[in-house]
Coordinates of C-alpha atoms in Angstrom, one line a residue:
M26 CA -3.4 243.9 96.5
K27 CA -4.2 244.7 100.1
K28 CA -4.0 248.1 102.1
T29 CA -4.6 249.5 105.4
G30 CA -8.3 251.7 105.8
A31 CA -5.8 254.4 106.3
Q32 CA -4.4 254.0 102.9
I33 CA -7.4 253.5 101.1
L34 CA -8.8 256.8 102.5
W35 CA -5.8 258.5 100.9
E36 CA -5.8 256.7 97.8
S37 CA -9.7 257.3 96.9
L38 CA -9.3 261.6 98.2
V39 CA -6.4 261.1 95.7
R40 CA -9.0 259.3 93.1
E41 CA -11.7 262.2 93.9
G42 CA -8.9 264.8 92.7
V43 CA -7.8 266.1 96.2
T44 CA -4.7 267.6 96.1
C45 CA -5.0 269.4 99.5
V46 CA -6.2 269.1 102.7
F47 CA -6.8 271.0 105.9
G48 CA -6.3 269.4 109.2
Y49 CA -4.9 268.7 112.9
P50 CA -3.6 265.4 114.3
G51 CA -4.4 263.6 117.2
G52 CA -4.5 260.0 118.6
A53 CA -7.2 258.5 117.2
I54 CA -6.7 259.7 113.4
L55 CA -2.7 258.9 114.0
P56 CA -2.9 256.2 111.0
A57 CA -4.5 258.1 108.4
Y58 CA -1.7 260.8 109.2
D59 CA 1.1 258.3 108.9
A60 CA -0.3 256.9 105.5
M61 CA -0.7 260.6 104.5
L62 CA 3.0 260.6 104.2
D63 CA 3.3 258.8 101.2
Y64 CA 0.1 260.6 99.2
P65 CA 0.7 263.6 96.5
I66 CA -1.8 265.5 99.2
R67 CA -0.9 269.0 100.6
H68 CA -1.8 269.6 104.1
I69 CA -2.2 272.5 105.9
L70 CA -1.5 272.2 109.4
V71 CA -4.3 274.4 110.7
R72 CA -4.5 275.7 114.4
H73 CA -7.7 274.9 115.7
E74 CA -10.3 272.3 113.8
Q75 CA -12.8 275.4 113.3
G76 CA -10.2 276.7 110.8
A77 CA -10.1 273.5 109.0
T78 CA -13.2 273.8 107.8
H79 CA -13.2 277.4 106.8
M80 CA -10.5 276.9 105.0
A81 CA -12.2 273.9 103.3
D82 CA -15.2 276.2 102.6
G83 CA -12.7 279.0 101.3
Y84 CA -11.0 276.5 99.4
A85 CA -14.6 275.3 97.7
R86 CA -16.7 278.7 97.0
A87 CA -13.5 280.3 95.2
T88 CA -13.4 277.0 93.6
G89 CA -16.7 274.7 93.5
Q90 CA -14.4 271.3 93.5
V91 CA -14.7 269.7 97.3
G92 CA -13.2 271.3 100.0
V93 CA -11.8 268.2 102.6
A94 CA -10.7 269.1 106.4
I95 CA -9.9 266.3 108.6
A96 CA -9.9 266.3 112.7
T97 CA -9.4 263.6 115.7
S98 CA -12.2 262.1 117.7
G99 CA -13.5 264.2 120.2
P100 CA -12.8 267.9 120.8
G101 CA -11.6 267.9 117.3
A102 CA -14.3 266.7 115.7
T103 CA -16.3 269.1 118.1
N104 CA -14.6 272.1 117.0
M105 CA -15.1 271.3 113.3
V106 CA -19.3 272.2 113.9
T107 CA -19.2 275.1 113.6
G108 CA -17.4 275.5 110.3
I109 CA -19.8 272.3 109.1
A110 CA -22.6 274.5 110.4
T111 CA -21.4 277.0 107.7
A112 CA -20.8 275.5 105.0
M113 CA -24.6 273.9 105.2
M114 CA -26.4 276.8 105.5
D115 CA -24.3 278.3 102.4
S116 CA -24.6 275.6 100.2
V117 CA -20.5 274.6 100.3
P118 CA -19.2 271.2 99.2
I119 CA -16.8 269.5 101.9
V120 CA -16.0 266.7 103.0
C121 CA -15.0 266.4 106.5
I122 CA -13.0 263.1 108.0
T123 CA -12.5 262.4 111.7
G124 CA -11.1 259.7 113.7
Q125 CA -13.2 258.1 115.9
V126 CA -12.2 255.7 118.9
G127 CA -11.9 252.0 117.9
S128 CA -14.8 249.9 117.1
K129 CA -15.0 248.0 120.6
A130 CA -14.9 251.3 122.5
I131 CA -17.5 252.7 121.0
G132 CA -20.1 253.6 123.7
S133 CA -17.8 253.2 126.3
D134 CA -17.1 257.1 126.8
A135 CA -13.4 255.9 126.0
F136 CA -11.1 258.8 126.2
Q137 CA -11.8 261.7 123.8
E138 CA -15.0 259.7 122.7
T139 CA -17.9 261.7 120.9
D140 CA -21.1 260.6 118.6
I141 CA -20.2 263.4 115.8
T142 CA -22.2 261.9 113.8
G143 CA -25.2 262.0 116.1
I144 CA -24.1 265.7 116.5
T145 CA -23.9 266.8 113.1
L146 CA -26.8 265.0 111.7
P147 CA -28.8 268.5 111.7
V148 CA -25.8 270.9 109.9
T149 CA -24.5 267.7 107.5
K150 CA -26.1 266.8 103.9
H151 CA -25.1 263.2 105.1
N152 CA -22.5 261.8 107.4
Y153 CA -20.8 258.1 107.6
L154 CA -19.3 256.1 110.9
V155 CA -17.3 253.7 108.8
T156 CA -15.8 250.6 111.2
R157 CA -14.5 248.5 108.1
P158 CA -12.0 248.8 105.9
E159 CA -13.5 247.5 102.8
D160 CA -16.4 250.1 103.3
V161 CA -13.8 253.2 103.2
A162 CA -14.1 253.9 99.4
R163 CA -17.2 253.3 98.7
V164 CA -18.2 256.1 101.9
V165 CA -15.7 258.7 100.1
R166 CA -17.3 258.0 96.8
E167 CA -20.4 258.5 98.2
A168 CA -19.3 261.4 100.0
F169 CA -18.1 263.3 97.4
Y170 CA -20.9 262.4 95.0
V171 CA -23.3 263.5 97.6
A172 CA -21.4 266.6 98.6
R173 CA -20.9 268.3 94.9
S174 CA -24.1 267.0 93.6
G175 CA -27.8 268.4 93.2
R176 CA -27.6 271.0 96.0
P177 CA -24.2 271.2 97.6
G178 CA -23.6 270.4 101.1
P179 CA -21.1 269.5 103.5
V180 CA -20.5 265.5 104.0
L181 CA -18.4 264.0 107.7
I182 CA -16.8 260.6 107.5
D183 CA -16.4 259.1 110.7
I184 CA -13.8 256.7 110.7
T185 CA -12.8 254.0 113.7
K186 CA -9.3 253.6 114.6
D187 CA -9.2 249.9 114.2
C188 CA -10.8 250.7 110.7
Q189 CA -7.9 252.8 109.7
Q190 CA -5.0 250.2 111.0
S191 CA -6.9 247.1 109.7
S192 CA -6.2 245.9 106.2
C193 CA -8.4 244.7 102.9
E194 CA -8.3 244.2 99.4
F195 CA -8.7 247.8 97.9
V196 CA -11.5 248.3 95.4
W197 CA -12.7 251.9 93.8
P198 CA -16.2 251.4 93.1
D199 CA -18.4 252.3 90.5
A200 CA -20.5 255.5 89.9
P201 CA -22.1 255.8 93.2
K202 CA -26.1 254.9 93.7
L203 CA -27.9 255.9 96.8
R204 CA -31.4 254.8 97.0
G205 CA -33.9 257.4 97.5
Y206 CA -31.2 260.1 96.7
R207 CA -32.1 262.6 93.7
P208 CA -30.6 265.3 93.2
S209 CA -31.2 266.1 89.7
H210 CA -34.9 267.5 88.6
T211 CA -36.6 269.2 85.6
P212 CA -39.5 271.2 85.8
S213 CA -43.1 270.0 84.3
S214 CA -44.6 271.7 81.4
R215 CA -47.6 272.8 83.0
E216 CA -45.5 275.3 84.9
V217 CA -42.9 276.1 82.7
E218 CA -46.0 277.5 80.4
Q219 CA -47.3 279.2 83.8
A220 CA -44.0 280.7 83.7
L221 CA -44.0 282.4 80.8
D222 CA -47.9 283.8 81.1
L223 CA -46.4 285.3 83.9
I224 CA -43.1 286.7 82.8
H225 CA -44.6 288.1 79.1
S226 CA -48.0 290.0 81.1
A227 CA -45.5 291.5 83.6
K228 CA -45.3 294.9 83.6
R229 CA -42.8 295.4 86.8
P230 CA -40.6 292.6 87.2
I231 CA -36.9 292.0 89.2
I232 CA -35.2 289.3 88.8
L233 CA -33.8 288.0 92.5
A234 CA -30.9 286.6 91.8
G235 CA -29.1 284.2 94.8
R236 CA -25.6 282.0 95.2
G237 CA -27.5 279.2 92.7
I238 CA -26.6 281.3 90.1
Q239 CA -23.1 280.9 90.3
L240 CA -23.1 276.9 92.0
S241 CA -25.1 276.1 88.9
N242 CA -22.6 278.3 86.5
A243 CA -25.8 280.2 85.5
R244 CA -24.3 283.4 85.0
E245 CA -24.5 283.7 81.4
A246 CA -28.1 282.0 81.0
V247 CA -29.3 285.0 83.6
L248 CA -27.5 287.9 82.1
K249 CA -29.5 286.7 78.3
F250 CA -32.8 286.2 80.1
A251 CA -32.2 289.9 81.9
E252 CA -31.5 291.5 78.8
Q253 CA -34.2 289.5 76.3
A254 CA -37.0 290.4 79.0
N255 CA -35.0 293.7 79.9
V256 CA -36.0 292.8 83.6
P257 CA -33.3 294.9 86.3
I258 CA -31.7 292.3 88.8
A259 CA -31.3 292.6 92.9
T260 CA -29.1 290.6 93.8
T261 CA -28.6 288.6 97.9
L262 CA -25.8 289.1 99.8
L263 CA -24.2 285.7 98.5
G264 CA -25.4 286.7 94.9
L265 CA -23.0 289.4 94.7
G266 CA -20.2 288.7 91.2
A267 CA -23.2 286.7 90.1
I268 CA -23.5 289.3 87.7
P269 CA -21.5 292.3 86.9
A270 CA -21.9 295.0 89.1
S271 CA -21.5 297.6 86.2
H272 CA -23.8 295.4 84.3
P273 CA -26.7 298.2 83.5
L274 CA -29.6 296.2 84.8
N275 CA -28.0 295.3 88.4
L276 CA -29.6 297.0 91.1
G277 CA -27.7 295.5 93.4
M278 CA -28.0 294.2 96.9
M279 CA -31.1 294.0 98.1
G280 CA -33.0 293.3 102.1
M281 CA -31.8 294.5 105.6
H282 CA -29.3 296.8 104.4
G283 CA -29.7 296.9 100.6
E284 CA -30.3 300.1 98.5
A285 CA -33.5 302.0 99.1
W286 CA -34.3 302.2 95.8
V287 CA -33.8 298.3 95.6
N288 CA -36.2 297.4 98.0
T289 CA -38.6 300.1 97.0
A290 CA -38.5 298.8 93.4
I291 CA -39.5 294.9 95.0
Q292 CA -41.8 296.2 97.2
E293 CA -43.8 297.6 93.7
A294 CA -42.8 295.0 91.8
D295 CA -45.5 293.2 89.8
L296 CA -43.7 289.6 89.4
L297 CA -40.5 288.6 91.0
L298 CA -38.4 286.2 89.8
A299 CA -36.3 284.4 92.1
F300 CA -33.4 282.1 90.1
G301 CA -31.7 280.5 93.0
M302 CA -32.1 282.2 96.0
R303 CA -34.2 280.7 99.5
F304 CA -36.2 283.8 100.6
D305 CA -33.9 284.3 103.6
D306 CA -35.2 286.9 106.6
R307 CA -32.4 289.2 106.1
V308 CA -33.8 289.3 102.3
T309 CA -37.5 289.6 102.9
G310 CA -37.9 291.7 105.7
N311 CA -41.9 291.1 107.2
V312 CA -43.2 288.0 105.1
K313 CA -46.9 289.0 105.3
T314 CA -46.2 292.4 103.4
Y315 CA -43.3 291.4 101.4
A316 CA -43.9 292.6 97.6
P317 CA -47.4 292.2 98.4
N318 CA -48.8 293.4 94.2
A319 CA -46.1 290.8 93.1
K320 CA -46.7 287.2 91.4
K321 CA -43.9 285.2 92.4
I322 CA -41.5 282.6 90.5
H323 CA -38.9 280.6 92.1
I324 CA -36.8 278.6 90.7
D325 CA -34.1 276.4 92.3
I326 CA -32.6 273.0 92.6
D327 CA -33.6 272.0 96.2
P328 CA -37.8 271.3 96.4
A329 CA -37.8 272.1 100.1
E330 CA -37.1 275.5 99.4
L331 CA -40.3 276.0 97.2
N332 CA -42.5 277.8 99.0
K333 CA -40.7 277.7 102.6
N334 CA -40.6 281.2 103.3
V335 CA -42.4 282.6 100.5
R336 CA -45.8 281.5 98.7
V337 CA -45.2 281.6 95.5
D338 CA -47.6 281.3 92.3
V339 CA -45.0 279.2 90.1
G340 CA -42.5 276.9 91.2
L341 CA -39.8 274.8 88.9
I342 CA -37.6 272.4 90.5
G343 CA -34.3 272.1 88.6
D344 CA -30.7 273.2 87.7
L345 CA -30.7 277.0 86.9
R346 CA -28.8 277.0 84.2
E347 CA -30.3 274.0 82.8
T348 CA -33.8 275.6 82.9
L349 CA -33.2 278.8 82.3
E350 CA -31.9 277.5 79.1
G351 CA -35.4 275.9 78.4
L352 CA -36.7 279.2 78.8
L353 CA -34.7 281.3 76.7
P354 CA -35.9 280.7 73.3
R355 CA -39.4 281.0 74.0
I356 CA -38.9 284.4 76.0
E357 CA -40.2 287.0 74.2
A358 CA -38.7 290.7 74.0
C359 CA -40.2 293.4 76.3
D360 CA -40.2 297.0 76.5
R361 CA -40.1 297.3 80.0
T362 CA -38.2 301.7 79.7
D363 CA -41.2 303.0 81.8
W364 CA -39.7 300.7 84.5
V365 CA -36.4 300.4 84.0
S366 CA -36.3 304.5 83.9
Y367 CA -38.8 304.5 87.3
I368 CA -36.2 302.6 89.5
S369 CA -33.1 304.7 88.1
M370 CA -35.5 308.0 89.5
L371 CA -35.2 306.4 92.7
K372 CA -31.4 306.0 93.2
G373 CA -31.2 309.8 93.1
D374 CA -32.0 310.4 96.8
S375 CA -30.1 307.8 97.8
A376 CA -26.7 309.1 96.2
V377 CA -26.9 312.2 98.1
R378 CA -27.1 310.8 101.7
D379 CA -24.3 308.4 100.2
I380 CA -21.6 308.5 102.7
Q381 CA -19.0 308.8 99.7
N382 CA -20.2 311.7 98.3
L383 CA -20.3 314.0 101.9
P384 CA -17.3 316.5 102.2
D385 CA -14.0 315.3 103.7
N386 CA -14.4 315.6 107.7
G387 CA -11.7 314.3 108.8
H388 CA -12.6 311.3 109.6
L389 CA -12.1 307.9 108.8
Y390 CA -14.6 305.6 107.9
A391 CA -15.3 302.4 107.1
A392 CA -17.2 302.7 103.7
H393 CA -13.9 304.9 103.0
V394 CA -11.4 302.2 103.5
I395 CA -14.0 300.0 101.5
N396 CA -14.5 301.7 98.6
D397 CA -10.4 302.7 98.3
L398 CA -9.4 299.2 97.7
W399 CA -12.2 298.1 96.0
R400 CA -10.3 301.5 92.9
E401 CA -7.4 300.3 94.0
T402 CA -7.5 296.5 93.2
R403 CA -10.0 295.9 90.4
D404 CA -7.2 295.5 88.3
R405 CA -6.6 292.3 88.8
E406 CA -7.9 289.1 89.9
T407 CA -9.1 290.0 93.5
I408 CA -11.2 288.0 96.1
V409 CA -12.4 289.5 98.9
V410 CA -13.4 287.3 101.9
T411 CA -15.5 288.7 104.5
D412 CA -16.0 288.1 108.1
V413 CA -19.6 289.3 109.7
G414 CA -20.7 292.4 110.8
Q415 CA -20.3 295.8 109.9
H416 CA -17.2 295.6 108.0
Q417 CA -19.7 292.5 106.3
M418 CA -22.2 294.8 105.1
W419 CA -19.7 298.0 103.9
E420 CA -18.3 295.6 101.4
A421 CA -21.4 294.5 99.8
Q422 CA -22.1 298.3 99.2
Y423 CA -19.0 299.6 98.5
Y424 CA -16.5 296.5 97.0
K425 CA -18.0 296.4 93.4
H426 CA -18.1 292.7 92.7
E427 CA -17.7 291.7 88.9
E428 CA -16.7 288.3 89.3
P429 CA -18.4 285.4 90.2
R430 CA -16.6 283.7 93.0
S431 CA -15.0 287.1 93.9
L432 CA -17.1 287.7 97.3
I433 CA -16.4 284.7 100.2
T434 CA -18.8 285.3 102.8
S435 CA -20.9 283.6 105.8
G436 CA -24.0 284.8 104.7
G437 CA -26.5 282.4 106.1
L438 CA -24.9 281.9 109.7
G439 CA -23.0 284.8 110.0
T440 CA -19.8 283.0 111.2
M441 CA -18.0 285.6 113.0
G442 CA -14.3 284.0 112.9
F443 CA -14.7 282.7 109.3
A444 CA -12.9 285.0 107.3
L445 CA -9.2 284.8 108.1
P446 CA -8.9 280.9 107.6
A447 CA -11.3 280.8 105.0
A448 CA -9.0 283.7 102.7
I449 CA -6.2 280.5 103.0
G450 CA -8.3 278.2 101.9
A451 CA -9.2 280.3 99.1
K452 CA -5.6 281.4 98.5
V453 CA -4.3 278.0 98.7
A454 CA -7.1 277.2 95.9
R455 CA -6.4 280.2 93.7
P456 CA -2.4 281.1 94.4
D457 CA -2.7 283.1 91.2
A458 CA -6.0 285.7 92.9
E459 CA -5.2 288.6 95.0
V460 CA -6.4 287.4 98.6
W461 CA -8.0 290.2 100.6
V462 CA -9.2 289.3 104.2
V463 CA -12.0 292.1 105.1
V464 CA -12.8 291.3 109.1
G465 CA -13.6 293.8 112.6
D466 CA -11.4 293.5 115.1
G467 CA -13.7 291.6 117.1
G468 CA -14.4 288.9 114.8
F469 CA -10.4 288.6 113.9
Q470 CA -9.9 287.8 117.2
M471 CA -12.0 284.7 117.2
T472 CA -9.6 283.0 114.7
M473 CA -6.8 284.9 115.2
C474 CA -4.1 282.1 115.7
E475 CA -4.2 281.4 111.9
L476 CA -1.7 283.6 111.6
A477 CA 0.7 280.8 112.8
T478 CA -0.8 278.8 110.0
I479 CA -0.1 282.1 107.4
A480 CA 3.8 281.8 108.8
Q481 CA 4.2 278.3 108.5
E482 CA 2.7 277.5 105.4
G483 CA 4.2 280.6 103.7
I484 CA 0.7 282.0 102.7
D485 CA 0.8 285.6 100.7
I486 CA -2.7 287.4 101.4
N487 CA -3.5 290.8 102.8
I488 CA -5.6 291.6 105.8
A489 CA -7.8 294.6 106.4
I490 CA -8.6 294.9 109.8
I491 CA -11.7 297.8 110.1
N492 CA -11.3 298.4 113.8
N493 CA -13.6 300.7 115.6
G494 CA -13.5 298.9 119.3
F495 CA -16.7 297.5 119.2
L496 CA -18.8 294.4 118.4
G497 CA -19.8 296.8 115.8
M498 CA -22.9 295.7 114.6
V499 CA -24.2 294.9 118.3
R500 CA -23.4 298.2 119.2
Q501 CA -25.5 299.7 116.1
W502 CA -29.0 297.2 117.3
Q503 CA -27.8 298.8 120.8
E504 CA -28.1 302.2 119.4
F505 CA -31.0 302.0 117.7
F506 CA -32.9 299.7 119.4
Y507 CA -31.9 299.8 123.3
E508 CA -31.1 303.6 123.9
R509 CA -27.4 303.2 123.4
R510 CA -26.8 301.3 126.4
Y511 CA -23.2 299.2 124.9
A512 CA -23.6 296.3 126.9
A513 CA -20.3 294.3 126.6
T514 CA -19.5 295.8 122.8
P515 CA -16.7 298.1 123.5
L516 CA -13.5 295.8 122.7
V517 CA -10.4 296.4 124.4
N518 CA -8.0 295.0 121.7
P519 CA -4.3 294.0 121.6
D520 CA -1.8 295.4 119.4
F521 CA -2.8 293.9 116.1
C522 CA 0.3 295.2 114.8
K523 CA 2.7 293.6 117.4
L524 CA 0.7 290.8 117.4
T525 CA 1.3 290.4 113.5
E526 CA 5.0 291.1 113.5
S527 CA 5.9 288.6 115.9
F528 CA 4.9 286.0 113.9
G529 CA 7.2 287.1 111.4
L530 CA 4.7 289.1 109.2
K531 CA 4.0 292.7 107.7
A532 CA 2.1 295.4 109.6
M533 CA 0.4 298.8 109.1
R534 CA -1.3 300.7 111.1
V535 CA -3.7 303.9 109.1
E536 CA -5.5 306.5 110.9
T537 CA -6.4 308.8 108.6
R538 CA -7.7 308.7 105.0
G539 CA -5.0 310.2 103.1
D540 CA -3.0 307.5 104.5
V541 CA -5.4 304.4 103.0
V542 CA -4.9 304.3 99.6
P543 CA -0.5 304.7 100.1
A544 CA -1.3 301.5 102.5
V545 CA -2.9 299.6 100.2
R546 CA 0.1 300.1 97.5
E547 CA 2.6 299.2 100.1
A548 CA 0.9 295.9 100.6
R549 CA 0.2 295.0 97.6
R550 CA 4.1 295.4 96.7
H551 CA 5.2 293.3 99.6
Q552 CA 6.2 289.8 99.0
G553 CA 3.9 287.7 101.3
T554 CA 1.0 288.4 103.8
V555 CA 0.7 292.0 104.9
L556 CA -1.9 293.1 107.8
I557 CA -3.2 296.7 108.1
D558 CA -5.0 297.7 111.2
F559 CA -7.7 300.7 110.0
R560 CA -9.0 302.9 113.2
V561 CA -11.8 303.9 111.8
E562 CA -14.8 305.6 113.4
Q563 CA -16.2 303.8 116.1
E564 CA -19.9 305.1 116.2
D565 CA -20.4 304.6 112.4
S566 CA -23.5 302.9 111.7
V567 CA -24.5 300.7 108.3
Y568 CA -27.5 302.4 106.2
P569 CA -29.7 301.9 105.5
M570 CA -30.9 299.8 107.5
V571 CA -34.4 297.5 107.8
P572 CA -35.4 296.3 111.5
A573 CA -35.8 292.9 112.0
G574 CA -38.9 291.4 110.8
N575 CA -40.0 295.1 110.1
D576 CA -41.9 295.5 106.6
L577 CA -39.5 295.5 103.3
H578 CA -39.5 299.3 102.1
N579 CA -39.6 300.6 105.9
M580 CA -35.8 301.8 106.1
I581 CA -33.8 303.6 108.5
R582 CA -32.0 305.9 105.9
R583 CA -28.7 308.3 107.0
P584 CA -30.0 310.9 109.1
S585 CA -30.9 314.3 108.0
A586 CA -27.8 315.8 110.5
I587 CA -25.0 313.7 108.8
V588 CA -26.5 314.5 105.7
E589 CA -25.8 318.2 106.1
T590 CA -22.9 317.9 108.1
G591 CA -21.7 314.7 107.4
A592 CA -20.8 315.1 111.3
D593 CA -20.9 311.5 113.4
A594 CA -24.0 310.2 114.0

């Protein structure tokens, strides 16, 4: 039976299991939108195409399935670039579909023409320009395969308007075969033997747990490995939740704003086991002084990651879960009690500096808000979606994630404006989960137009704005490294409550510590989205902090004056 390219597009998406797409229509994609009405796919109308990509991203991170965003040509397509780059940096499987001007108009600077495949080439795993309806089904089949296989990532399909309008016989292809694409790898036996020798001879090993654990569903294998070999686990930002926060071997987050004892232990380790992480500069600090006495084993699905940032002694290329399951029968029990006890001792100094343990001085700190939010929401399945900045780091430090995919955040690209639309995607994907947005007052204003999407689509999430009246993390850097010269970081904000209420949504403002818990409880009882504007201390900082490019053990700790008095920085 003959179908148009637009019909074939939706037929193919249905066959890939797609039930929801996030998008914004326009002239070059109108044939596809017209055909969409005849297919059982929910369309979420966004207010900006960047939001569509973040929603598809949040959908994918919350489920592990491929998220789909759709837009028209020209500015519609270029508005997607930030979201595509965000997904690329964090290995998120999304497929972005853009309309393109007619084939004969390509290269003529036609209205709303842009070479989107050229623009997105560096930030996609693969992309396509489709000009014939005969190619649509094959390309969709390949795009989903590429997006979800191996190291996941974004794929873009650009379809000309005449392709959408033309007809051909619809044929759903067999499993895709792409020449030169090898998503599966298996480590060599020689490398496995080398790794086992290093593991069994190590006295002070540390596992570095990254997002790859969640991508390969390797949680149980990592826990068995750690317990069998008695090896403590440090996590990256994107690795939070991969291992239960309450597990006795879980040390917490490492790196620039990681716990001091975690970074110290890494610097004193004699073996690092990097599981599905990529030695990001926020994790290592100065690579020349990074874990100077440690041998290093790196397991990753992407061969390009091995020895890219840090030279390793053994690199095992392969799926993390499958590789660990191959190693487990040969992992011998080891007594590393002294090493584990030593790390526990390191925690003591950090505990007395923790702002949670200081007397209440009447000020509302962001850490209090996050800690109370965690205590109030841990009774059910909760997903927290954060933006980027100080609140992101406080969330990572004070919200104790027990389950995979319970924290969604932009780690690699650090995209402000990510949280609100990504949370919409997460809620659409997992409607039974409670979803909280934790966002700064700066980042929220980048995509707050999506409040209209929430209102129109009836999305039920809660939003916690950590409002300090600054671009907080930039201000902190200005305080530490630019003599408190606050250039372009103070913010004059709108009334977030009135703004939210103008969309018919509920809003509250909290200015004291005692009002945090009642507000969270009221938001949870309310049917529908609630925004809480938490007015926190303006010049509070995230501690500890490893200055960019500095040695990992050279941390800025919470000042002694604050330790003694609890006064402001």
